[in-house]
XYZ file of C-alpha atoms in Angstrom:
127
model
C -4.607 -35.130 -4.236
C -5.392 -34.437 -7.871
C -7.979 -31.688 -8.296
C -9.568 -29.840 -11.223
C -11.534 -26.616 -10.725
C -13.627 -25.066 -13.500
C -14.582 -21.403 -13.645
C -15.871 -18.839 -16.124
C -19.431 -19.994 -16.681
C -22.419 -17.705 -16.598
C -25.364 -16.296 -18.509
C -24.783 -15.045 -22.039
C -27.028 -14.032 -24.936
C -27.091 -16.039 -28.168
C -24.105 -15.097 -30.284
C -22.035 -14.186 -27.251
C -18.785 -15.611 -25.919
C -17.416 -17.111 -22.725
C -13.985 -18.367 -21.719
C -13.891 -21.319 -19.343
C -10.836 -22.159 -17.256
C -9.757 -25.472 -15.746
C -7.107 -25.074 -13.063
C -5.255 -28.221 -12.028
C -3.528 -29.059 -8.758
C -1.817 -32.201 -7.550
C -0.544 -32.949 -11.049
C 0.795 -31.127 -14.091
C -1.538 -30.723 -17.046
C 1.136 -31.714 -19.549
C 1.162 -35.187 -17.977
C -2.433 -35.861 -19.057
C -4.953 -35.340 -21.780
C -7.513 -32.779 -20.620
C -11.060 -32.904 -21.923
C -14.090 -30.652 -21.751
C -17.476 -32.351 -21.537
C -20.996 -31.076 -21.033
C -24.371 -32.314 -19.882
C -27.787 -30.680 -20.061
C -30.961 -31.908 -18.328
C -32.596 -34.643 -20.373
C -29.562 -35.107 -22.592
C -26.671 -37.531 -22.635
C -23.292 -36.325 -21.517
C -21.107 -35.540 -24.499
C -17.472 -34.830 -25.060
C -16.820 -31.355 -26.407
C -13.069 -31.075 -26.858
C -9.730 -32.425 -25.696
C -6.071 -31.482 -25.781
C -3.211 -33.954 -25.584
C -0.390 -33.941 -23.039
C 2.198 -33.776 -25.804
C 2.324 -32.756 -29.429
C -0.331 -30.070 -29.118
C -3.064 -32.240 -30.632
C -6.618 -31.020 -30.198
C -9.990 -32.491 -31.091
C -13.554 -31.152 -31.203
C -17.076 -32.449 -31.435
C -18.802 -31.572 -34.701
C -21.380 -29.542 -32.803
C -18.768 -27.031 -31.624
C -16.113 -27.209 -34.333
C -15.253 -23.760 -35.613
C -16.810 -22.053 -32.592
C -14.868 -23.424 -29.602
C -11.103 -23.457 -29.082
C -9.231 -25.440 -26.431
C -5.789 -24.360 -25.262
C -3.281 -25.180 -22.525
C -0.971 -22.941 -20.530
C 1.577 -25.229 -18.903
C 3.152 -22.399 -16.897
C -0.204 -21.698 -15.244
C -1.189 -25.385 -15.119
C -4.494 -24.399 -16.692
C -6.583 -25.449 -19.694
C -9.039 -23.063 -21.337
C -12.106 -23.395 -23.525
C -12.920 -20.296 -25.562
C -16.558 -20.479 -26.658
C -17.789 -18.153 -29.394
C -21.100 -17.838 -31.247
C -22.916 -19.486 -28.366
C -26.401 -20.845 -28.993
C -29.175 -22.022 -26.646
C -28.258 -25.646 -27.412
C -24.887 -24.989 -25.776
C -26.618 -24.527 -22.419
C -25.218 -27.185 -20.068
C -22.990 -27.874 -17.126
C -19.439 -27.971 -18.446
C -16.827 -30.220 -16.851
C -13.123 -30.565 -17.354
C -11.521 -33.949 -16.866
C -8.083 -35.552 -17.025
C -6.786 -38.924 -18.143
C -3.138 -39.894 -18.457
C -3.906 -42.874 -20.715
C -6.009 -41.208 -23.420
C -4.205 -39.443 -26.237
C -7.096 -37.233 -27.470
C -7.751 -39.227 -30.612
C -10.878 -40.540 -32.258
C -14.390 -39.172 -31.917
C -14.224 -36.985 -28.843
C -18.030 -36.841 -28.583
C -18.136 -40.379 -27.182
C -15.045 -40.302 -24.971
C -16.648 -40.002 -21.543
C -14.550 -42.133 -19.180
C -11.879 -39.920 -17.699
C -9.992 -40.681 -14.502
C -10.496 -37.323 -12.763
C -13.235 -34.700 -12.934
C -13.883 -31.151 -11.878
C -17.066 -29.998 -10.181
C -18.544 -28.323 -13.262
C -19.486 -24.783 -14.230
C -22.891 -23.751 -15.552
C -23.241 -22.119 -18.962
C -26.647 -20.687 -19.856
C -27.298 -19.181 -23.293
C -30.589 -17.299 -23.361
C -32.090 -14.005 -24.462
């Protein structure tokens, strides 16, 4: 069965960095677009970034552009989200998700309907 497992979250001070990992099983990540999304209490879920299954296309929400970088390692069947210059507003549960029918185009902030989801990893940015 298809499964996504996030890891790498934790507590970090403002200005710090974290690297999240999304390990896939039951499918190969280059068969699907992989997205990162986040949700904080009292806020709507928002798309953060995505990477396409082919062509190496990536996309970012304006709120994280220039600070976050998504990448894919097909040999390890894993997608990463490098997060730099973290701020308290980045505090949220971060999810990775997969969809074979979405190309990672358009405004990623509002692309929320993926076929498969991980369990989430908590990121807390606080001094």
